[in-house]
mmCIF file of C-alpha atoms in Angstrom:
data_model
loop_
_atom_site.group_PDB
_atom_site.id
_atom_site.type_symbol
_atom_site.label_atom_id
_atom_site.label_comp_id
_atom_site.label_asym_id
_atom_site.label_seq_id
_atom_site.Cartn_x
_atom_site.Cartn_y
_atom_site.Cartn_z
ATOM 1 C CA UNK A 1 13.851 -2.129 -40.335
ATOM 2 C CA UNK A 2 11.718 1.465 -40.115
ATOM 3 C CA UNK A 3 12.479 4.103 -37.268
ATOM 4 C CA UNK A 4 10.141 3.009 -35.280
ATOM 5 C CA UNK A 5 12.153 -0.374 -34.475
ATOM 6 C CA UNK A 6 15.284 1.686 -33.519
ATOM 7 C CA UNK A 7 13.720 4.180 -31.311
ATOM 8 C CA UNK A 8 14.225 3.930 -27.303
ATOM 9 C CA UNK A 9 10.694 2.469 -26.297
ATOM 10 C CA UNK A 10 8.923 5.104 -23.806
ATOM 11 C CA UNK A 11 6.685 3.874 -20.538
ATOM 12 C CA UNK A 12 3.656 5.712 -22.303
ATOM 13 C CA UNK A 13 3.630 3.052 -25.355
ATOM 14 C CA UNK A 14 5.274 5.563 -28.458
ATOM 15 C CA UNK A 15 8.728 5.553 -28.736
ATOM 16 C CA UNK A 16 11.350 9.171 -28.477
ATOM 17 C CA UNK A 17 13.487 9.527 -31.421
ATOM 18 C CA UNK A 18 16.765 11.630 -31.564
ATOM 19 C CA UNK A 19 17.089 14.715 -33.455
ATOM 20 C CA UNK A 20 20.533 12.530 -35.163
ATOM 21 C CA UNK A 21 18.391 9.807 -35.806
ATOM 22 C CA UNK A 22 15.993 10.989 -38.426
ATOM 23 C CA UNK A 23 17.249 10.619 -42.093
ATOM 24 C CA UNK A 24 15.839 12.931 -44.584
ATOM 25 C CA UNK A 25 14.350 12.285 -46.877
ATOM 26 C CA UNK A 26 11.661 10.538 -44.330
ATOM 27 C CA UNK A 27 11.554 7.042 -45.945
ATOM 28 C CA UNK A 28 8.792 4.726 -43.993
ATOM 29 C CA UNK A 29 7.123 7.021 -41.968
ATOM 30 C CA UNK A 30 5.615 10.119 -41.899
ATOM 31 C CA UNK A 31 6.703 13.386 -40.197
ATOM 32 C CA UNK A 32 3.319 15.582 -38.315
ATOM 33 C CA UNK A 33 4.572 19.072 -37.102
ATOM 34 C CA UNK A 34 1.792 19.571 -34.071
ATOM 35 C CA UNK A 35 3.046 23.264 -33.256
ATOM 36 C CA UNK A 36 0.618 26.344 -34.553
ATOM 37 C CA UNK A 37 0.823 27.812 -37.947
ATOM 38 C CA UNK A 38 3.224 31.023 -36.809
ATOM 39 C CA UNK A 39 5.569 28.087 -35.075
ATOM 40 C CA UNK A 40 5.707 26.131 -38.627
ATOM 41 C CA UNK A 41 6.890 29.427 -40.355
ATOM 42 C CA UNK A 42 8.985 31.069 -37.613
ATOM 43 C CA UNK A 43 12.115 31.081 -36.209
ATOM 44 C CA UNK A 44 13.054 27.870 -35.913
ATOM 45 C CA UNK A 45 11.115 26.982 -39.226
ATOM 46 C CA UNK A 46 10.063 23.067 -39.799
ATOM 47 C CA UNK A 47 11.755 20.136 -41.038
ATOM 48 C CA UNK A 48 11.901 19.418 -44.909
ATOM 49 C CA UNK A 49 8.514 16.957 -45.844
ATOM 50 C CA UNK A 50 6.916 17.604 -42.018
ATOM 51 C CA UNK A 51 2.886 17.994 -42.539
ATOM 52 C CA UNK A 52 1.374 20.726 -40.322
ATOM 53 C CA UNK A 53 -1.356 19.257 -38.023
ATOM 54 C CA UNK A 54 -1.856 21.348 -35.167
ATOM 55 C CA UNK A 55 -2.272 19.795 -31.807
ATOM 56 C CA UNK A 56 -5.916 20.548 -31.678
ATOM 57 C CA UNK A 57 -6.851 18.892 -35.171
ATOM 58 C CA UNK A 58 -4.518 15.775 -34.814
ATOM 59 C CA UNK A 59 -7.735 13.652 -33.553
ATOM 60 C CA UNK A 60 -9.741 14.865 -36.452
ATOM 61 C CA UNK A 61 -6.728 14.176 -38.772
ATOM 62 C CA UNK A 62 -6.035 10.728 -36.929
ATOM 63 C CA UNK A 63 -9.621 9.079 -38.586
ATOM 64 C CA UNK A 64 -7.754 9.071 -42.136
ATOM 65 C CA UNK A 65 -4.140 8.070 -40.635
ATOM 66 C CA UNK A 66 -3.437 4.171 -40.686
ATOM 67 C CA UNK A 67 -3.371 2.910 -37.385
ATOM 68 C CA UNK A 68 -0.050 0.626 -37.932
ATOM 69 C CA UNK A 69 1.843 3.615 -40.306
ATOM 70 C CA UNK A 70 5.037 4.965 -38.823
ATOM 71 C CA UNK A 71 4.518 8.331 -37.215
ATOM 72 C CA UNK A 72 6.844 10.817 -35.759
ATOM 73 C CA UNK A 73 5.479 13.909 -34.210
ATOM 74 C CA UNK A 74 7.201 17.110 -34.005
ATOM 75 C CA UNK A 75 6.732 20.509 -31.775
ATOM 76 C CA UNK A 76 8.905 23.109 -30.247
ATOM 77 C CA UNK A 77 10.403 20.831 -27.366
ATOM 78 C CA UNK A 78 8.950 17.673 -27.300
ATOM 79 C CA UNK A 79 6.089 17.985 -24.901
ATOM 80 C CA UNK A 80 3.212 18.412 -27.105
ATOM 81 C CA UNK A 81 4.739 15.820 -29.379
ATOM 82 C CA UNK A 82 4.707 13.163 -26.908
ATOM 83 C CA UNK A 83 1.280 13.900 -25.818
ATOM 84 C CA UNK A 84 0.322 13.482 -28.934
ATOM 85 C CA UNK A 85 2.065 10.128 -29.197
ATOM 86 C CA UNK A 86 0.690 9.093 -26.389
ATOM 87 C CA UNK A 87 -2.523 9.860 -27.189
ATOM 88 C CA UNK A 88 -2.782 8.400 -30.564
ATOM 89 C CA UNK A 89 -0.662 5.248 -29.065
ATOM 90 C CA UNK A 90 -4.364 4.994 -26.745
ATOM 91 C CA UNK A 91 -6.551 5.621 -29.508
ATOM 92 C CA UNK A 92 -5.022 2.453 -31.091
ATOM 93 C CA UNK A 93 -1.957 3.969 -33.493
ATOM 94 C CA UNK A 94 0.899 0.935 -33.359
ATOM 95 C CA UNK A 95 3.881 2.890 -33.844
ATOM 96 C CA UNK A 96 3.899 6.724 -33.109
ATOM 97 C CA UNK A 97 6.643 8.656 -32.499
ATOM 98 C CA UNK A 98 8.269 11.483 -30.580
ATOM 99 C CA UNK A 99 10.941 13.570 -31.766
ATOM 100 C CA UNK A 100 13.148 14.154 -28.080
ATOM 101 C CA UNK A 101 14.199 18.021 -28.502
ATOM 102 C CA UNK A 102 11.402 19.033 -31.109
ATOM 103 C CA UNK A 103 12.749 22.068 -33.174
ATOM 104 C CA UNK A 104 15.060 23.407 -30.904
ATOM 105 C CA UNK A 105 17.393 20.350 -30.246
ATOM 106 C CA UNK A 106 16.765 20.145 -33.925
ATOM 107 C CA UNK A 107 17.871 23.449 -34.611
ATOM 108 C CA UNK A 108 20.774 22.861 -31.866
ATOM 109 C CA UNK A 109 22.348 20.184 -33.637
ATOM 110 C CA UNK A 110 22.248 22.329 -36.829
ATOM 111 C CA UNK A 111 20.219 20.019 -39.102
ATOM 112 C CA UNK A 112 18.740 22.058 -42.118
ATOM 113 C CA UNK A 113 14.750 24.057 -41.733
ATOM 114 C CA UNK A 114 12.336 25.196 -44.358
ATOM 115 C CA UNK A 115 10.339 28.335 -42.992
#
């Protein structure tokens, strides 16, 4: 059973993940940071194994993704995450994710960051 079956199913079709949830090394499915460049390095740094894809090039990126391959997106909070999610879960992705808190309820629950 992958992440994606034990995440809390969302009304926009992807499903929110908790910070507590994720198990690292990711195992299953892959990890997309959506923030900018100067988020992925800053502050609150970027989880261990997380590709940078900015928000703006995910749909670009998306045409060499596999369309049933476990993704969980990341960003500061959670919004642009689950926009992403739930507009790759339109474009015909099976089982995207959001992470619920992005970096900072990462960060908050003291889980370890690369910068």
């Amino acid at each position: 059973m992958g992440l994606f079956d034990t995440a809390r199913p969302n009304p926009a079709g992807y499903r929110d993940v908790n910070v507590t949830d994720v198990k690292l090394p990711a195992q299953g499915y892959r990890l997309i940071d959506v923030r900018e460049p100067h988020e992925y390095t800053g502050e609150l740094g970027h989880i261990k194994g997380a590709a940078l894809v900015p928000m703006n090039s995910v749909v670009a990126q998306a045409a060499n993704w596999n369309k049933d391959e476990e993704l969980l997106f990341i960003c500061k909070s959670g919004g642009r995450s689950a926009n992403v999610a739930s507009a790759l879960q339109r474009m015909g992705f099976t089982k995207t994710m959001n992470l619920v808190g992005g970096m900072l309820g990462w960060n908050a629950a003291g889980l370890p960051t690369e910068k």
